[in-house]
CSV table of C-alpha atoms in Angstrom, one decimal:
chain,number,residue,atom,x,y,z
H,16,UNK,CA,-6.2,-5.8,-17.8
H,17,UNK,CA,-4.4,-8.5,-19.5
H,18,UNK,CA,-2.0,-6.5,-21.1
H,19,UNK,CA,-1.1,-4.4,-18.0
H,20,UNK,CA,-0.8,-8.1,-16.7
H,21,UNK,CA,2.1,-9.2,-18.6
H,22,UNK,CA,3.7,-6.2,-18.0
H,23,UNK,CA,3.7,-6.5,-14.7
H,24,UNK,CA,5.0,-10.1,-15.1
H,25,UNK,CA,7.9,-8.7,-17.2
H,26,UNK,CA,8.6,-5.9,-15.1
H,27,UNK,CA,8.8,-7.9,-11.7
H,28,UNK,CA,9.9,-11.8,-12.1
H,29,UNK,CA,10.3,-14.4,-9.2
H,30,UNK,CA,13.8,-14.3,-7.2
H,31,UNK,CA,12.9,-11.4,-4.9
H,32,UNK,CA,14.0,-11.8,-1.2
H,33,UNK,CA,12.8,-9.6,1.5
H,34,UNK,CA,15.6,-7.8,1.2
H,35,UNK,CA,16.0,-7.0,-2.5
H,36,UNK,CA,16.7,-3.2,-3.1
H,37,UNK,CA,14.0,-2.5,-5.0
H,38,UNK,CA,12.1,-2.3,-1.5
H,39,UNK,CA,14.8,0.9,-0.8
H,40,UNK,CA,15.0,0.1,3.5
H,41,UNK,CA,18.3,1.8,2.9
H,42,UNK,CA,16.4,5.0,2.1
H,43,UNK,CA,13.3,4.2,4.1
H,44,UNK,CA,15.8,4.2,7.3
H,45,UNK,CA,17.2,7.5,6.5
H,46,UNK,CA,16.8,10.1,9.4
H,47,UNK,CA,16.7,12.7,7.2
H,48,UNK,CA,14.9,13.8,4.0
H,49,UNK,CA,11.1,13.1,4.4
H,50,UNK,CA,8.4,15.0,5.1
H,51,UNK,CA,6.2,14.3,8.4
H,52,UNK,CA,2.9,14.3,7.1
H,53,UNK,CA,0.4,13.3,9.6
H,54,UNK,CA,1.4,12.0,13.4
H,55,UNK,CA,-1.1,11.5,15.9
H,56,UNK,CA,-1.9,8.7,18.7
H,57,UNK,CA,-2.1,5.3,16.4
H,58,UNK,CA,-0.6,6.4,12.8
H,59,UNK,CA,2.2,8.3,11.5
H,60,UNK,CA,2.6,8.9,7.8
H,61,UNK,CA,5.9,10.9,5.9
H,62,UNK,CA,6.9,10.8,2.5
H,63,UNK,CA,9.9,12.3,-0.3
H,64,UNK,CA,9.9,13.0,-3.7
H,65,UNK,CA,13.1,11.5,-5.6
H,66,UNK,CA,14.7,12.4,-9.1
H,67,UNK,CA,12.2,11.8,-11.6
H,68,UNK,CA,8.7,12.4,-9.1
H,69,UNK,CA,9.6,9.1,-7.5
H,70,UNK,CA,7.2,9.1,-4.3
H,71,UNK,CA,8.6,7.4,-1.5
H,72,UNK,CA,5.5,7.4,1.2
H,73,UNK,CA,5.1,5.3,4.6
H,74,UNK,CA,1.7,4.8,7.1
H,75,UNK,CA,2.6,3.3,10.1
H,76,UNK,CA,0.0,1.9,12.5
H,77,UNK,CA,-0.3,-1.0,15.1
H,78,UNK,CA,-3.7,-2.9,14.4
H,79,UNK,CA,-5.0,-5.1,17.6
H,80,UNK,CA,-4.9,-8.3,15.5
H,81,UNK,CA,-2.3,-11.0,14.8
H,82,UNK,CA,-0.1,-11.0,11.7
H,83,UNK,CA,-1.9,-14.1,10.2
H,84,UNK,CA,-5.5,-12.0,10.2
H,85,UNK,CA,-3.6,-9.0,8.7
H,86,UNK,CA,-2.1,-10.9,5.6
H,87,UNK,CA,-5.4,-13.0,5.6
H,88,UNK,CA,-6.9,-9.7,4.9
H,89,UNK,CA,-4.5,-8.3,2.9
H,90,UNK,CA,-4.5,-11.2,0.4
H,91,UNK,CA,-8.3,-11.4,0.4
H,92,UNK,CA,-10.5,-9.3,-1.5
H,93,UNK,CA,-10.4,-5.4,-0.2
H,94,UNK,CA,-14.2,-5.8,0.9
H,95,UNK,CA,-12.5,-3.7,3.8
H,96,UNK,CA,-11.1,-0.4,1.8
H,97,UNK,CA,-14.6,1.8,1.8
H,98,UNK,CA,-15.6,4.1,-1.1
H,99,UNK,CA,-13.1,2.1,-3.3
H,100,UNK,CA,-14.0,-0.8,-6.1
H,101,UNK,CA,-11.8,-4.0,-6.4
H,102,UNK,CA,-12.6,-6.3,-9.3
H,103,UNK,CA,-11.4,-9.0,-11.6
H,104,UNK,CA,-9.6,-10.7,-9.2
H,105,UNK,CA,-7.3,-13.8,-10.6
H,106,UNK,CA,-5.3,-16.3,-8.6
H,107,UNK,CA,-2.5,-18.1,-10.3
H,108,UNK,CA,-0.8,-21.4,-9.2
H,109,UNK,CA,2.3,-20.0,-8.4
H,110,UNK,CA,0.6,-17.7,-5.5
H,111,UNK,CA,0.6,-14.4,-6.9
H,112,UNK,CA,-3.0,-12.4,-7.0
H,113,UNK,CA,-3.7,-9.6,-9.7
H,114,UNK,CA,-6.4,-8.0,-9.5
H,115,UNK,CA,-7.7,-4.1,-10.3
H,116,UNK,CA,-7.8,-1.8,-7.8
H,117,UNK,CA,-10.1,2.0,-7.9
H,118,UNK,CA,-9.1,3.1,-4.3
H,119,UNK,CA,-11.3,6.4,-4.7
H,120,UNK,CA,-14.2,5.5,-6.7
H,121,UNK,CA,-13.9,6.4,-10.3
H,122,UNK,CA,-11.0,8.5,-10.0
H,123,UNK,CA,-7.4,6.3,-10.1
H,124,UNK,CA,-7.3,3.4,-11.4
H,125,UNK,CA,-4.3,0.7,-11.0
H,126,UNK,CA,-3.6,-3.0,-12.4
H,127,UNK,CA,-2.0,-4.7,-9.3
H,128,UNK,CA,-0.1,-7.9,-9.2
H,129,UNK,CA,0.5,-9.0,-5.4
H,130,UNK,CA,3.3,-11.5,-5.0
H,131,UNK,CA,3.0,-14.3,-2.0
H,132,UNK,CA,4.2,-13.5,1.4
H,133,UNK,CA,8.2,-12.8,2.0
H,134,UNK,CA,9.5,-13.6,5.5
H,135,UNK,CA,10.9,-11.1,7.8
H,136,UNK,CA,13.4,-10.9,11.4
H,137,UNK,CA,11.1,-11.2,14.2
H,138,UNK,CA,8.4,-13.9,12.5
H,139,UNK,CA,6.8,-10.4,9.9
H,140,UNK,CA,5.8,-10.6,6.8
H,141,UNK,CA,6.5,-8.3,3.6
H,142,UNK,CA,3.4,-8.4,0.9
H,143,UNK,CA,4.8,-6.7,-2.2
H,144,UNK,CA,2.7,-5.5,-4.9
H,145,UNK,CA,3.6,-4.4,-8.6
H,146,UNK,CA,1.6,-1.5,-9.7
H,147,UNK,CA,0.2,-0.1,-13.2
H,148,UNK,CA,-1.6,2.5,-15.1
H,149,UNK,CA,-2.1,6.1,-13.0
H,150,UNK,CA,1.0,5.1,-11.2
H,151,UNK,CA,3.5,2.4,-12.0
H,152,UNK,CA,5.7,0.6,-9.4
H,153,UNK,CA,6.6,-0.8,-6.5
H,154,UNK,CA,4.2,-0.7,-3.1
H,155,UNK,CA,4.6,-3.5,0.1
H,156,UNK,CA,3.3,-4.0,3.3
H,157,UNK,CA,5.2,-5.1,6.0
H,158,UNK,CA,3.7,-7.1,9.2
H,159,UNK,CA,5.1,-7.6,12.4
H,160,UNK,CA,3.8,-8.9,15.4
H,161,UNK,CA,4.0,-7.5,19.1
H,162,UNK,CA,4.9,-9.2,22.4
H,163,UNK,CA,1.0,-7.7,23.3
H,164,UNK,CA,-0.4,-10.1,20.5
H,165,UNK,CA,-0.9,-6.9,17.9
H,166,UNK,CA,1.0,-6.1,15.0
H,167,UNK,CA,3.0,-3.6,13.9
H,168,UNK,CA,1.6,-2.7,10.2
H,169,UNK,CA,3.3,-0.6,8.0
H,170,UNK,CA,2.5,0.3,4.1
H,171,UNK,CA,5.4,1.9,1.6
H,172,UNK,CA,5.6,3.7,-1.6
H,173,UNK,CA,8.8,2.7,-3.1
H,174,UNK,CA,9.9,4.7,-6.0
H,175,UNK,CA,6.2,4.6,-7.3
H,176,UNK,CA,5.5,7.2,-10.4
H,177,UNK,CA,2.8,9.1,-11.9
H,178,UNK,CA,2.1,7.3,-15.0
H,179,UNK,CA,-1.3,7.7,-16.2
H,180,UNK,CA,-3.4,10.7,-17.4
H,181,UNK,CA,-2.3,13.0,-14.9
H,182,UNK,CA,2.1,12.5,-15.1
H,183,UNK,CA,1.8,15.9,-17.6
H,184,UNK,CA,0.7,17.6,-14.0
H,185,UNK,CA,3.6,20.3,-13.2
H,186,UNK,CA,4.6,18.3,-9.4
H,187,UNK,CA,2.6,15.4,-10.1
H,188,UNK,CA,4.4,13.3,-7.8
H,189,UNK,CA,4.3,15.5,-4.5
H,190,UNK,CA,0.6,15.9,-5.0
H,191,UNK,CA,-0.1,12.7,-5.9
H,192,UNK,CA,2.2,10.9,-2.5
H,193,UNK,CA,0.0,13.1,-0.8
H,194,UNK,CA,-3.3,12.2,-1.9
H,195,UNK,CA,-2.5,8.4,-1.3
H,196,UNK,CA,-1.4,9.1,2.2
H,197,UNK,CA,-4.5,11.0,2.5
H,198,UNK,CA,-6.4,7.8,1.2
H,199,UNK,CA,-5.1,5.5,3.2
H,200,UNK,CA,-5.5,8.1,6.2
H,201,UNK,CA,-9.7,8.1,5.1
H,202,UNK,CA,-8.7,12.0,5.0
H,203,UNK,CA,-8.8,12.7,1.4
H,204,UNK,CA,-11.7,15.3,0.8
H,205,UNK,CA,-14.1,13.0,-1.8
H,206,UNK,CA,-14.4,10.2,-1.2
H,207,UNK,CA,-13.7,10.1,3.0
H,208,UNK,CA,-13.2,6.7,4.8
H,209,UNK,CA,-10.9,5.4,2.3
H,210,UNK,CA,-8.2,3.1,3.4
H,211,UNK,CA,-7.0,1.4,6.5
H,212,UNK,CA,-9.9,2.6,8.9
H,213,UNK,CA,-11.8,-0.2,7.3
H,214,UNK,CA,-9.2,-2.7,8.3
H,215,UNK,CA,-8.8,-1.8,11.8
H,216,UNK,CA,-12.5,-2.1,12.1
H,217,UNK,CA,-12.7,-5.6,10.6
H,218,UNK,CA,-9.7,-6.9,12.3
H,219,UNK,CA,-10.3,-5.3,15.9
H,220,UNK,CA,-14.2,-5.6,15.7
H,221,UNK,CA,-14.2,-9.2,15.1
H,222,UNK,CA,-11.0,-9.4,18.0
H,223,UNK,CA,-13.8,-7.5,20.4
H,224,UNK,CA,-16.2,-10.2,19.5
H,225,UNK,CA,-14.0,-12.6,19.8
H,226,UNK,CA,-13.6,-12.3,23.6
């Protein structure tokens, strides 16, 4: 890992506002051009395929939980993402978290380096994370909360490429945007119950408890 590390380190360096185009909200608030992948009652997903198999992919969902519990989660160890392994987990001074992540058992593999928390309008949080190995780039999760006391959560694929064993694959990045929507959806065939299910469950069961 510690030469994906560095590259990481090289590739993404400090500086970064919430608004820095490498996050693409121009594109992400295009009307047109994506792909509706998945709507139903508590999470939509889309997603477009840019020169070069760039994915650009987005899960929105509103979790019953406050933004602090979110990013608590999302910055601890992903004990919540099911059927997935998350190991060798280092915290440096300066706030940023690498760690590996296998979010479908054996089967893809990334080196992740998550950066510390960038505000946002409206008292949100962005999470960005640099990604390496079967795909290379930039992911982020936004956070925002709701006058209800939920928040608005919202994941993104932003430019992300197929990098690894499989970037020879004729279409490799419209089948593999779909497959991590389908992960983070707990949809994809093998391994199911993948993804954010997990973290609703952990953030709204202990809420439930809670009252």
């Amino acid at each position: 890992m510690a030469a994906h590390s560095a590259n990481i380190s090289s590739l993404a360096g400090g500086g970064v506002t919430a608004h820095d185009p490498i996050f693409r909200d121009d594109l992400f608030a295009e009307p047109t051009g994506w792909l509706l992948f998945h709507a139903d009652g508590r999470m939509t997903q889309r997603l477009r395929i840019e020169g070069g198999g760039a994915m650009f992919t987005e899960t929105r969902l509103v979790i019953r939980a406050p933004v602090e519990a979110i990013v608590a989660k999302l910055q601890g160890a992903w004990t919540w993402w099911r059927e997935g392994q998350y190991r060798n987990r280092v915290e440096h001074l300066d706030g940023t978290i690498q760690y590996e992540h296998f979010p479908l058992r054996f089967m893809i593999h990334v080196d992740s380096t998550m950066y510390p928390p960038l505000p946002l309008d409206r008292e949100g949080v962005r999470i960005r994370i640099e990604i390496l190995d079967y795909m290379s780039g930039t992911l982020y999760f936004d956070v925002l909360p709701r006058l209800d006391g939920a928040s608005e959560f919202c994941s993104r694929f932003a430019g992300v490429r197929v990098t690894g064993p499989f970037r020879f694959l004729p279409y490799n990045g419209y089948v593999a945007a779909r497959i991590h929507l389908l992960a983070e959806r707990g949809d994809f065939p093998y391994p199911r119950g993948t993804g954010f299910a997990g973290l609703v469950d952990e953030l709204e069961g202990h809420a439930r408890a809670s009252t």
